[in-house]
Amino acid sequence: MMIIFKEFLIVILVVLFSIATFSQSSVILYTYAQDIVPKYIIQGNSISGFCHDIIVELNKELKKDNVEIRYKSSTAKPIQQIISSLSNKGVQIFVGVPHSEEWEKTVKYIRLPLYVVREIFVIKSDMENVLNNKDSMKIGVIGGTVTARKIPNMPQQQEIVEYKSITEAMEALEKGKVDTLFLSSLPLGYYISQSKGKYKSMNAPSEKCYQYIVFSKSVDDKVIRVVEEALRKILINGVIDRLIKKYGLEGYVLPGNVVEILLVDWKPYEWYDKDKKDWVGMDVDVVKKVFSELGFKPVFLSFPWTRCLELMKTKMYDGVMSVRDIEERKDFLTFPREPISAGFDVLFKLKSKKIDISSLEKIPKEALCGYGDGYAYGDWFWNAEFRKVPVSTDEVGFELLKNGRIDLFVCNLLVGKYIAREMKIEVEYSPVFGEKMVYYVGFSKNFHGSYLAESFSEQLKRFKNTSDYMDILRKYGVKYEELWK
């Protein structure tokens, strides 16, 4: 009896294993090619192109999980038809589509971007001077695209002309039927790079546009997670970088795991090391470590502080460092739950200056205090009765303090001590009059920004409990208690 039972159990296990294996091997995700070059290039029954090559690389990773992306036909389709097919379960996946709140109602998005583009204008190179003097502009777009719905305002009067495909639009530009085309930098960048100087892009501020993999809502979430991990691997392994170079798209397309972050020199939190030719600092090291663990590559760019905030309003970049979450900034920034660092603002003066800064009441009303333009200070500072004057940077403030142009300068305690030591000036600083200043990495107010804020917050919280985090603080001479106690 026992032998029969064992044999029966073995049969059951074999059947279950066979069913599981069959189930896994039968996960075929059908897709279409889009009628836009170089995302998909159709030659007869053959499909190639930037996104096609991405599918090839994804399939290499997906093979071990018995998942495959396969074309349903070799005929390219317009994006609206592809989205409709996904909604109707005609196909299960599409590679290379921007986020749209309207489309999100009918398809599932992987939150990790595939690659990043901007919208750009392209013109014929020999028409640049002519167009600068025109009172009106005919702008060609591809009908039904997300890009077509957000053309920026120009000084000239605008007339929008819709086309069905990029090929048709480029022919119209060539024949002078339109003055310029406005479209994603992927196809236009490709045409520019292939044209040998015939076409060029017009400089125009543009928000970043993140391209994604989307699925029919009928696709199981487990399968979607498998595809997402395959995407993460090819991003980390530099596959998208290599394809960008293959198609001559450098300067027009970024891999989806590149995060562009704005910052200023603000020792010891962040500053540019001229010897290392890299950004360093307590917060920079933490951001690099946290994002690397998430599979992202942070890229740091510096502008004056007020300019950083203005650029974030345009959604041209992904994040900004060491920013306070005051109410007015929540209109254009997404804040993670977990702060990056903290500090206290105090008043600095020269030791030789005969001003009592032991309390706000003892500071003369005629005393002149500098502050960083665009920085967020506590109410204690704004309510103080001494005179106030904005300066461009903390370094400028200390220079004015050194030269006797101002009597006081308000600054983060750690930052002020660093600057004074570097400038070799003897200063004194006041007691802490206000609350602790808590700083965040503020992310763009969009679909991708909310994803970055969530992912970054969770990983940062875990990282703060590691010895690696404590090592970073010690490296910059900062005690844990100075930040968080």
CSV table of C-alpha atoms in Angstrom, one decimal:
chain,number,residue,atom,x,y,z
A,1,MET,CA,0.0,0.0,0.0
A,2,MET,CA,2.8,2.4,0.9
A,3,ILE,CA,4.6,1.6,-2.4
A,4,ILE,CA,1.4,2.4,-4.4
A,5,PHE,CA,1.0,5.7,-2.4
A,6,LYS,CA,4.6,6.7,-3.1
A,7,GLU,CA,4.2,5.9,-6.8
A,8,PHE,CA,1.0,8.0,-6.9
A,9,LEU,CA,2.8,10.9,-5.2
A,10,ILE,CA,5.6,10.8,-7.7
A,11,VAL,CA,3.1,10.8,-10.6
A,12,ILE,CA,1.4,13.9,-9.1
A,13,LEU,CA,4.7,15.7,-8.7
A,14,VAL,CA,5.7,14.9,-12.3
A,15,VAL,CA,2.3,16.2,-13.6
A,16,LEU,CA,2.6,19.4,-11.5
A,17,PHE,CA,6.1,20.0,-12.7
A,18,SER,CA,5.0,19.4,-16.3
A,19,ILE,CA,2.1,21.8,-15.9
A,20,ALA,CA,4.4,24.5,-14.4
A,21,THR,CA,7.0,24.0,-17.1
A,22,PHE,CA,4.4,24.2,-19.8
A,23,SER,CA,2.9,27.3,-18.2
A,24,GLN,CA,6.2,29.0,-18.1
A,25,SER,CA,7.2,28.1,-21.6
A,26,SER,CA,4.0,29.4,-23.0
A,27,VAL,CA,4.3,33.0,-21.9
A,28,ILE,CA,4.5,34.7,-25.3
A,29,LEU,CA,3.9,38.5,-25.2
A,30,TYR,CA,2.9,39.8,-28.6
A,31,THR,CA,3.7,43.3,-29.8
A,32,TYR,CA,3.6,45.5,-32.8
A,33,ALA,CA,6.3,47.7,-34.4
A,34,GLN,CA,5.5,51.4,-34.4
A,35,ASP,CA,5.6,53.4,-37.7
A,36,ILE,CA,8.4,55.7,-36.6
A,37,VAL,CA,12.1,55.6,-37.5
A,38,PRO,CA,14.5,54.7,-35.9
A,39,LYS,CA,12.4,53.1,-33.1
A,40,TYR,CA,11.3,50.5,-35.6
A,41,ILE,CA,12.7,50.2,-39.2
A,42,ILE,CA,10.7,48.1,-41.6
A,43,GLN,CA,12.3,46.7,-44.7
A,44,GLY,CA,10.0,44.2,-46.4
A,45,ASN,CA,9.2,41.6,-43.8
A,46,SER,CA,12.3,42.5,-41.7
A,47,ILE,CA,12.1,44.6,-38.6
A,48,SER,CA,15.1,46.4,-37.1
A,49,GLY,CA,15.6,49.7,-35.2
A,50,PHE,CA,16.4,51.1,-31.7
A,51,CYS,CA,13.4,49.6,-29.9
A,52,HIS,CA,13.6,46.4,-31.9
A,53,ASP,CA,17.2,45.9,-30.7
A,54,ILE,CA,16.0,46.5,-27.1
A,55,ILE,CA,13.4,43.7,-27.6
A,56,VAL,CA,16.2,41.4,-28.8
A,57,GLU,CA,18.2,42.2,-25.6
A,58,LEU,CA,15.2,41.8,-23.4
A,59,ASN,CA,14.5,38.4,-24.9
A,60,LYS,CA,18.0,37.3,-24.0
A,61,GLU,CA,17.3,38.0,-20.4
A,62,LEU,CA,13.7,36.7,-20.4
A,63,LYS,CA,14.7,33.4,-21.9
A,64,LYS,CA,15.7,31.9,-18.6
A,65,ASP,CA,12.2,32.7,-17.3
A,66,ASN,CA,10.6,31.2,-20.4
A,67,VAL,CA,9.1,34.5,-21.4
A,68,GLU,CA,9.4,35.9,-25.0
A,69,ILE,CA,8.3,39.1,-26.8
A,70,ARG,CA,7.2,38.3,-30.3
A,71,TYR,CA,5.8,40.4,-33.1
A,72,LYS,CA,2.3,39.8,-34.2
A,73,SER,CA,3.0,41.0,-37.7
A,74,SER,CA,5.8,42.7,-39.6
A,75,THR,CA,3.5,45.7,-40.4
A,76,ALA,CA,4.2,48.9,-38.5
A,77,LYS,CA,1.3,50.6,-36.7
A,78,PRO,CA,0.6,54.1,-35.5
A,79,ILE,CA,0.8,54.5,-31.7
A,80,GLN,CA,-3.0,55.1,-31.3
A,81,GLN,CA,-3.7,51.8,-32.9
A,82,ILE,CA,-1.1,50.0,-30.8
A,83,ILE,CA,-2.6,51.4,-27.6
A,84,SER,CA,-6.1,50.4,-28.8
A,85,SER,CA,-4.8,46.8,-29.5
A,86,LEU,CA,-3.3,46.7,-26.0
A,87,SER,CA,-6.6,47.8,-24.5
A,88,ASN,CA,-8.5,45.2,-26.5
A,89,LYS,CA,-6.0,42.4,-25.6
A,90,GLY,CA,-5.0,42.1,-29.3
A,91,VAL,CA,-1.3,42.4,-28.2
A,92,GLN,CA,0.2,42.2,-24.7
A,93,ILE,CA,3.2,44.5,-24.7
A,94,PHE,CA,4.7,47.5,-26.4
A,95,VAL,CA,8.3,48.8,-26.0
A,96,GLY,CA,8.8,52.6,-26.2
A,97,VAL,CA,5.8,54.8,-25.2
A,98,PRO,CA,5.6,58.0,-23.1
A,99,HIS,CA,3.5,58.2,-20.0
A,100,SER,CA,0.0,59.5,-20.5
A,101,GLU,CA,-2.7,59.7,-17.8
A,102,GLU,CA,-5.3,58.9,-20.5
A,103,TRP,CA,-3.4,55.8,-21.6
A,104,GLU,CA,-2.7,54.7,-18.1
A,105,LYS,CA,-6.5,54.1,-17.7
A,106,THR,CA,-6.3,51.2,-20.3
A,107,VAL,CA,-2.7,49.9,-20.1
A,108,LYS,CA,-0.2,48.9,-17.3
A,109,TYR,CA,3.1,50.8,-17.2
A,110,ILE,CA,6.4,49.6,-15.9
A,111,ARG,CA,7.5,52.4,-13.6
A,112,LEU,CA,11.2,52.1,-14.5
A,113,PRO,CA,11.8,54.1,-17.6
A,114,LEU,CA,13.3,52.5,-20.7
A,115,TYR,CA,15.0,55.6,-22.1
A,116,VAL,CA,14.6,59.4,-21.9
A,117,VAL,CA,14.1,61.9,-24.7
A,118,ARG,CA,13.2,65.6,-24.9
A,119,GLU,CA,10.9,67.3,-27.5
A,120,ILE,CA,12.9,69.3,-29.9
A,121,PHE,CA,12.3,71.5,-33.0
A,122,VAL,CA,14.2,70.5,-36.2
A,123,ILE,CA,14.7,72.9,-39.1
A,124,LYS,CA,16.7,72.9,-42.4
A,125,SER,CA,20.1,74.3,-41.6
A,126,ASP,CA,20.0,76.9,-44.4
A,127,MET,CA,16.7,78.3,-43.2
A,128,GLU,CA,17.8,79.4,-39.7
A,129,ASN,CA,18.3,83.1,-40.5
A,130,VAL,CA,15.1,83.2,-42.5
A,131,LEU,CA,13.0,81.7,-39.7
A,132,ASN,CA,14.3,84.1,-37.1
A,133,ASN,CA,12.7,87.0,-39.0
A,134,LYS,CA,9.3,85.3,-39.6
A,135,ASP,CA,6.1,86.6,-37.9
A,136,SER,CA,4.5,83.2,-38.0
A,137,MET,CA,5.6,79.6,-38.0
A,138,LYS,CA,4.1,76.5,-39.5
A,139,ILE,CA,4.9,73.6,-37.1
A,140,GLY,CA,4.5,70.0,-38.2
A,141,VAL,CA,3.6,67.3,-35.6
A,142,ILE,CA,2.6,63.7,-35.7
A,143,GLY,CA,-1.1,63.5,-34.9
A,144,GLY,CA,-2.3,61.5,-31.9
A,145,THR,CA,1.1,61.7,-30.1
A,146,VAL,CA,1.7,63.0,-26.6
A,147,THR,CA,4.2,65.5,-28.0
A,148,ALA,CA,1.6,67.0,-30.4
A,149,ARG,CA,-0.4,68.1,-27.3
A,150,LYS,CA,2.3,70.2,-25.6
A,151,ILE,CA,4.0,72.4,-28.1
A,152,PRO,CA,5.7,75.3,-26.3
A,153,ASN,CA,4.8,78.9,-27.0
A,154,MET,CA,7.0,80.7,-29.4
A,155,PRO,CA,7.4,84.5,-30.1
A,156,GLN,CA,5.8,84.0,-33.6
A,157,GLN,CA,2.3,83.1,-34.3
A,158,GLN,CA,1.8,79.3,-34.6
A,159,GLU,CA,0.0,77.2,-37.1
A,160,ILE,CA,0.0,73.5,-36.3
A,161,VAL,CA,-0.1,70.9,-39.2
A,162,GLU,CA,-0.6,67.3,-38.3
A,163,TYR,CA,0.9,64.4,-40.2
A,164,LYS,CA,0.4,60.6,-40.0
A,165,SER,CA,4.0,59.6,-39.9
A,166,ILE,CA,7.6,60.9,-39.4
A,167,THR,CA,8.3,60.1,-43.0
A,168,GLU,CA,5.4,62.2,-44.2
A,169,ALA,CA,6.4,65.0,-41.8
A,170,MET,CA,10.1,65.0,-42.9
A,171,GLU,CA,8.9,65.2,-46.6
A,172,ALA,CA,6.8,68.3,-45.7
A,173,LEU,CA,9.8,69.9,-44.1
A,174,GLU,CA,12.0,69.2,-47.0
A,175,LYS,CA,9.5,70.7,-49.5
A,176,GLY,CA,8.9,73.8,-47.3
A,177,LYS,CA,5.3,73.0,-46.5
A,178,VAL,CA,6.2,73.6,-42.8
A,179,ASP,CA,8.9,75.7,-41.2
A,180,THR,CA,9.8,73.2,-38.5
A,181,LEU,CA,8.9,69.9,-36.9
A,182,PHE,CA,8.3,69.4,-33.2
A,183,LEU,CA,8.7,65.8,-32.0
A,184,SER,CA,10.7,63.5,-29.8
A,185,SER,CA,14.4,63.9,-30.0
A,186,LEU,CA,14.8,60.2,-30.8
A,187,PRO,CA,13.5,60.3,-34.4
A,188,LEU,CA,14.5,63.9,-35.0
A,189,GLY,CA,18.0,63.3,-33.5
A,190,TYR,CA,18.4,60.3,-35.8
A,191,TYR,CA,17.4,62.3,-38.9
A,192,ILE,CA,19.8,65.1,-37.9
A,193,SER,CA,22.7,62.7,-37.3
A,194,GLN,CA,22.1,61.0,-40.6
A,195,SER,CA,21.7,64.2,-42.6
A,196,LYS,CA,25.3,65.3,-42.6
A,197,GLY,CA,24.5,68.9,-41.6
A,198,LYS,CA,21.3,69.3,-43.7
A,199,TYR,CA,19.1,69.5,-40.6
A,200,LYS,CA,19.7,71.0,-37.1
A,201,SER,CA,17.8,71.3,-33.9
A,202,MET,CA,16.6,74.7,-32.5
A,203,ASN,CA,17.5,75.3,-28.9
A,204,ALA,CA,14.3,75.4,-26.9
A,205,PRO,CA,13.8,74.5,-23.2
A,206,SER,CA,12.0,71.2,-22.9
A,207,GLU,CA,10.9,68.9,-20.1
A,208,LYS,CA,12.2,65.4,-20.1
A,209,CYS,CA,10.0,62.8,-21.6
A,210,TYR,CA,10.4,59.2,-20.2
A,211,GLN,CA,9.6,56.3,-22.5
A,212,TYR,CA,8.3,53.1,-21.0
A,213,ILE,CA,7.3,49.5,-21.6
A,214,VAL,CA,3.5,49.0,-21.3
A,215,PHE,CA,1.3,46.0,-21.1
A,216,SER,CA,-2.3,44.9,-21.7
A,217,LYS,CA,-4.2,44.9,-18.4
A,218,SER,CA,-4.7,41.1,-18.9
A,219,VAL,CA,-1.0,40.4,-18.4
A,220,ASP,CA,-0.2,38.9,-15.0
A,221,ASP,CA,1.7,41.1,-12.6
A,222,LYS,CA,4.3,38.4,-12.1
A,223,VAL,CA,5.2,38.4,-15.8
A,224,ILE,CA,5.4,42.2,-15.7
A,225,ARG,CA,7.9,42.0,-12.8
A,226,VAL,CA,10.0,39.5,-14.7
A,227,VAL,CA,10.2,41.9,-17.7
A,228,GLU,CA,10.9,44.8,-15.3
A,229,GLU,CA,13.9,43.0,-13.9
A,230,ALA,CA,15.1,42.1,-17.4
A,231,LEU,CA,14.9,45.8,-18.2
A,232,ARG,CA,16.8,46.8,-15.0
A,233,LYS,CA,19.6,44.4,-15.9
A,234,ILE,CA,20.1,45.7,-19.5
A,235,LEU,CA,20.1,49.2,-18.2
A,236,ILE,CA,22.7,48.4,-15.5
A,237,ASN,CA,24.8,46.5,-18.0
A,238,GLY,CA,25.0,49.5,-20.4
A,239,VAL,CA,23.0,47.9,-23.2
A,240,ILE,CA,20.9,51.0,-23.8
A,241,ASP,CA,24.0,53.2,-23.8
A,242,ARG,CA,25.5,51.0,-26.5
A,243,LEU,CA,22.3,51.2,-28.7
A,244,ILE,CA,22.2,55.0,-28.3
A,245,LYS,CA,25.7,55.1,-29.8
A,246,LYS,CA,24.9,52.6,-32.5
A,247,TYR,CA,22.1,54.8,-33.8
A,248,GLY,CA,24.0,58.1,-33.4
A,249,LEU,CA,21.7,59.4,-30.7
A,250,GLU,CA,24.2,60.8,-28.3
A,251,GLY,CA,22.9,64.1,-27.0
A,252,TYR,CA,19.4,63.2,-28.0
A,253,VAL,CA,18.6,60.2,-25.9
A,254,LEU,CA,19.5,59.1,-22.3
A,255,PRO,CA,19.2,55.6,-20.7
A,256,GLY,CA,16.2,55.3,-18.4
A,257,ASN,CA,18.4,54.8,-15.3
A,258,VAL,CA,20.2,58.2,-15.6
A,259,VAL,CA,19.0,60.6,-13.0
A,260,GLU,CA,20.0,64.3,-13.5
A,261,ILE,CA,20.2,66.2,-10.2
A,262,LEU,CA,20.8,69.9,-9.7
A,263,LEU,CA,22.9,71.3,-6.9
A,264,VAL,CA,25.2,74.1,-5.7
A,265,ASP,CA,28.6,74.2,-3.8
A,266,TRP,CA,27.5,73.7,-0.2
A,267,LYS,CA,30.3,72.2,1.9
A,268,PRO,CA,30.2,69.7,3.6
A,269,TYR,CA,27.0,68.6,2.1
A,270,GLU,CA,28.0,68.9,-1.6
A,271,TRP,CA,30.6,70.6,-3.7
A,272,TYR,CA,32.7,70.1,-6.8
A,273,ASP,CA,36.2,68.8,-6.2
A,274,LYS,CA,38.4,70.3,-8.9
A,275,ASP,CA,41.2,67.8,-8.4
A,276,LYS,CA,38.9,64.8,-8.6
A,277,LYS,CA,36.8,66.5,-11.3
A,278,ASP,CA,33.7,65.1,-9.6
A,279,TRP,CA,31.0,66.1,-7.1
A,280,VAL,CA,31.7,65.0,-3.6
A,281,GLY,CA,30.3,65.7,-0.1
A,282,MET,CA,28.3,64.0,2.6
A,283,ASP,CA,24.9,64.2,0.7
A,284,VAL,CA,26.5,63.5,-2.7
A,285,ASP,CA,28.1,60.3,-1.4
A,286,VAL,CA,24.9,59.2,0.1
A,287,VAL,CA,22.9,59.9,-3.1
A,288,LYS,CA,25.5,58.1,-5.2
A,289,LYS,CA,25.3,55.0,-3.0
A,290,VAL,CA,21.6,54.9,-2.7
A,291,PHE,CA,20.9,55.3,-6.4
A,292,SER,CA,23.6,52.8,-7.3
A,293,GLU,CA,21.9,50.2,-5.1
A,294,LEU,CA,18.7,51.0,-7.0
A,295,GLY,CA,20.4,50.5,-10.4
A,296,PHE,CA,20.4,54.3,-11.2
A,297,LYS,CA,23.3,56.5,-12.3
A,298,PRO,CA,23.1,60.0,-10.8
A,299,VAL,CA,24.5,62.9,-12.9
A,300,PHE,CA,25.1,66.2,-11.1
A,301,LEU,CA,24.7,69.6,-12.7
A,302,SER,CA,25.2,73.0,-11.1
A,303,PHE,CA,23.4,76.3,-11.5
A,304,PRO,CA,22.8,79.3,-9.2
A,305,TRP,CA,20.3,78.3,-6.5
A,306,THR,CA,17.4,80.3,-7.8
A,307,ARG,CA,18.0,79.0,-11.3
A,308,CYS,CA,18.0,75.4,-9.9
A,309,LEU,CA,14.5,76.0,-8.6
A,310,GLU,CA,13.3,77.6,-11.8
A,311,LEU,CA,14.6,74.7,-13.9
A,312,MET,CA,12.8,72.2,-11.6
A,313,LYS,CA,9.5,74.1,-12.4
A,314,THR,CA,10.0,73.4,-16.1
A,315,LYS,CA,10.6,69.6,-15.4
A,316,MET,CA,13.9,69.8,-17.4
A,317,TYR,CA,15.7,67.8,-14.8
A,318,ASP,CA,15.0,65.0,-12.3
A,319,GLY,CA,15.9,66.3,-8.9
A,320,VAL,CA,17.5,69.0,-6.8
A,321,MET,CA,19.7,68.5,-3.8
A,322,SER,CA,19.3,69.7,-0.2
A,323,VAL,CA,16.0,71.5,-0.5
A,324,ARG,CA,13.5,72.1,2.3
A,325,ASP,CA,9.9,71.0,1.8
A,326,ILE,CA,8.2,74.3,2.3
A,327,GLU,CA,4.7,74.6,1.1
A,328,GLU,CA,5.4,76.8,-2.0
A,329,ARG,CA,7.8,74.2,-3.4
A,330,LYS,CA,5.3,71.4,-3.2
A,331,ASP,CA,3.7,72.9,-6.3
A,332,PHE,CA,6.6,71.9,-8.5
A,333,LEU,CA,8.6,69.3,-6.4
A,334,THR,CA,7.8,65.8,-5.2
A,335,PHE,CA,9.4,65.1,-1.8
A,336,PRO,CA,10.4,61.7,-0.6
A,337,ARG,CA,9.3,60.7,3.0
A,338,GLU,CA,12.9,60.3,4.1
A,339,PRO,CA,15.2,63.3,4.4
A,340,ILE,CA,18.8,63.3,3.1
A,341,SER,CA,20.3,65.4,5.9
A,342,ALA,CA,19.6,68.2,8.4
A,343,GLY,CA,21.2,71.2,10.0
A,344,PHE,CA,20.7,74.4,11.9
A,345,ASP,CA,20.8,78.0,10.7
A,346,VAL,CA,22.7,80.4,12.8
A,347,LEU,CA,24.1,84.0,12.5
A,348,PHE,CA,27.8,84.5,11.9
A,349,LYS,CA,29.9,87.6,12.6
A,350,LEU,CA,33.6,88.5,12.6
A,351,LYS,CA,35.1,88.0,16.1
A,352,SER,CA,36.3,91.5,15.9
A,353,LYS,CA,32.8,92.9,15.3
A,354,LYS,CA,31.3,94.5,18.4
A,355,ILE,CA,27.8,93.0,18.1
A,356,ASP,CA,26.2,90.8,20.8
A,357,ILE,CA,24.5,87.9,19.0
A,358,SER,CA,23.7,85.9,22.1
A,359,SER,CA,20.0,86.7,21.6
A,360,LEU,CA,18.0,88.3,18.8
A,361,GLU,CA,16.8,91.1,21.1
A,362,LYS,CA,20.4,92.3,21.6
A,363,ILE,CA,21.2,92.7,17.9
A,364,PRO,CA,20.8,96.4,16.8
A,365,LYS,CA,18.0,97.1,14.3
A,366,GLU,CA,20.5,98.9,12.1
A,367,ALA,CA,22.7,95.8,11.8
A,368,LEU,CA,22.8,94.5,8.2
A,369,CYS,CA,22.5,90.7,7.7
A,370,GLY,CA,23.1,88.9,4.5
A,371,TYR,CA,21.1,85.8,3.4
A,372,GLY,CA,21.2,83.4,0.5
A,373,ASP,CA,18.8,84.5,-2.3
A,374,GLY,CA,16.1,81.8,-2.7
A,375,TYR,CA,17.1,79.8,0.4
A,376,ALA,CA,14.4,78.9,2.9
A,377,TYR,CA,15.0,80.1,6.4
A,378,GLY,CA,12.9,79.8,9.5
A,379,ASP,CA,10.4,82.4,10.7
A,380,TRP,CA,12.8,83.5,13.5
A,381,PHE,CA,15.0,85.0,10.8
A,382,TRP,CA,12.3,86.8,8.8
A,383,ASN,CA,10.7,88.2,12.0
A,384,ALA,CA,14.0,89.5,13.4
A,385,GLU,CA,14.1,93.3,13.3
A,386,PHE,CA,17.7,93.8,11.9
A,387,ARG,CA,18.1,94.8,8.2
A,388,LYS,CA,18.4,92.0,5.6
A,389,VAL,CA,20.0,91.9,2.1
A,390,PRO,CA,20.1,88.9,-0.3
A,391,VAL,CA,23.3,87.6,-1.8
A,392,SER,CA,23.9,85.0,-4.5
A,393,THR,CA,25.8,82.4,-2.6
A,394,ASP,CA,27.1,81.6,1.0
A,395,GLU,CA,30.6,82.2,-0.2
A,396,VAL,CA,29.7,85.7,-1.4
A,397,GLY,CA,28.0,86.3,2.0
A,398,PHE,CA,31.2,85.4,3.9
A,399,GLU,CA,33.3,87.6,1.5
A,400,LEU,CA,31.1,90.5,2.3
A,401,LEU,CA,31.3,89.7,6.0
A,402,LYS,CA,35.1,89.6,5.8
A,403,ASN,CA,35.3,93.0,4.0
A,404,GLY,CA,32.9,94.6,6.5
A,405,ARG,CA,30.2,95.2,3.9
A,406,ILE,CA,27.7,93.4,6.1
A,407,ASP,CA,27.6,92.9,9.9
A,408,LEU,CA,26.0,89.4,10.0
A,409,PHE,CA,25.4,86.5,7.7
A,410,VAL,CA,22.8,83.7,8.3
A,411,CYS,CA,24.0,80.3,7.2
A,412,ASN,CA,23.8,76.6,8.0
A,413,LEU,CA,26.2,76.0,10.9
A,414,LEU,CA,28.2,73.2,9.2
A,415,VAL,CA,28.5,75.1,6.0
A,416,GLY,CA,29.4,78.4,7.6
A,417,LYS,CA,32.2,76.8,9.7
A,418,TYR,CA,33.6,75.1,6.5
A,419,ILE,CA,33.6,78.4,4.5
A,420,ALA,CA,35.2,80.4,7.4
A,421,ARG,CA,37.9,77.9,7.8
A,422,GLU,CA,38.7,77.9,4.0
A,423,MET,CA,38.7,81.7,3.9
A,424,LYS,CA,40.8,81.8,7.0
A,425,ILE,CA,38.6,84.3,8.8
A,426,GLU,CA,37.8,84.2,12.5
A,427,VAL,CA,34.1,84.2,13.2
A,428,GLU,CA,31.7,83.6,16.0
A,429,TYR,CA,28.2,82.2,15.6
A,430,SER,CA,25.0,82.6,17.5
A,431,PRO,CA,23.0,80.1,19.4
A,432,VAL,CA,20.3,78.2,17.5
A,433,PHE,CA,17.3,80.5,17.4
A,434,GLY,CA,15.0,78.3,15.3
A,435,GLU,CA,14.0,74.8,14.5
A,436,LYS,CA,16.2,72.2,12.9
A,437,MET,CA,16.4,72.5,9.1
A,438,VAL,CA,15.5,69.2,7.4
A,439,TYR,CA,16.8,68.8,3.8
A,440,TYR,CA,15.5,66.5,1.0
A,441,VAL,CA,16.3,65.5,-2.5
A,442,GLY,CA,13.3,67.1,-4.3
A,443,PHE,CA,12.1,65.3,-7.4
A,444,SER,CA,10.2,66.6,-10.4
A,445,LYS,CA,6.5,66.8,-10.1
A,446,ASN,CA,5.6,64.1,-12.7
A,447,PHE,CA,5.0,60.4,-13.1
A,448,HIS,CA,8.8,59.6,-12.9
A,449,GLY,CA,9.4,62.0,-10.1
A,450,SER,CA,6.9,60.2,-7.8
A,451,TYR,CA,8.5,56.8,-8.7
A,452,LEU,CA,12.0,58.2,-7.9
A,453,ALA,CA,10.8,59.7,-4.6
A,454,GLU,CA,9.2,56.4,-3.5
A,455,SER,CA,12.2,54.2,-4.5
A,456,PHE,CA,14.8,56.6,-3.1
A,457,SER,CA,13.0,57.1,0.2
A,458,GLU,CA,12.7,53.4,0.9
A,459,GLN,CA,16.4,52.7,0.0
A,460,LEU,CA,17.7,55.8,1.9
A,461,LYS,CA,15.9,54.7,5.0
A,462,ARG,CA,17.5,51.3,4.9
A,463,PHE,CA,20.9,52.8,4.1
A,464,LYS,CA,20.9,55.1,7.1
A,465,ASN,CA,21.1,52.0,9.3
A,466,THR,CA,24.3,50.7,7.8
A,467,SER,CA,27.9,51.0,8.7
A,468,ASP,CA,28.5,52.5,5.2
A,469,TYR,CA,26.4,55.4,6.1
A,470,MET,CA,28.3,56.0,9.3
A,471,ASP,CA,31.6,55.8,7.4
A,472,ILE,CA,30.4,58.6,5.0
A,473,LEU,CA,29.6,60.9,8.0
A,474,ARG,CA,33.0,60.2,9.6
A,475,LYS,CA,34.7,60.9,6.3
A,476,TYR,CA,33.4,64.5,6.4
A,477,GLY,CA,33.8,65.0,10.1
A,478,VAL,CA,30.1,65.0,10.9
A,479,LYS,CA,28.6,63.2,13.8
A,480,TYR,CA,25.3,61.3,13.5
A,481,GLU,CA,24.0,63.3,16.5
A,482,GLU,CA,24.6,66.6,14.7
A,483,LEU,CA,22.1,65.6,12.1
A,484,TRP,CA,19.5,63.5,13.7
A,485,LYS,CA,19.4,64.0,17.4
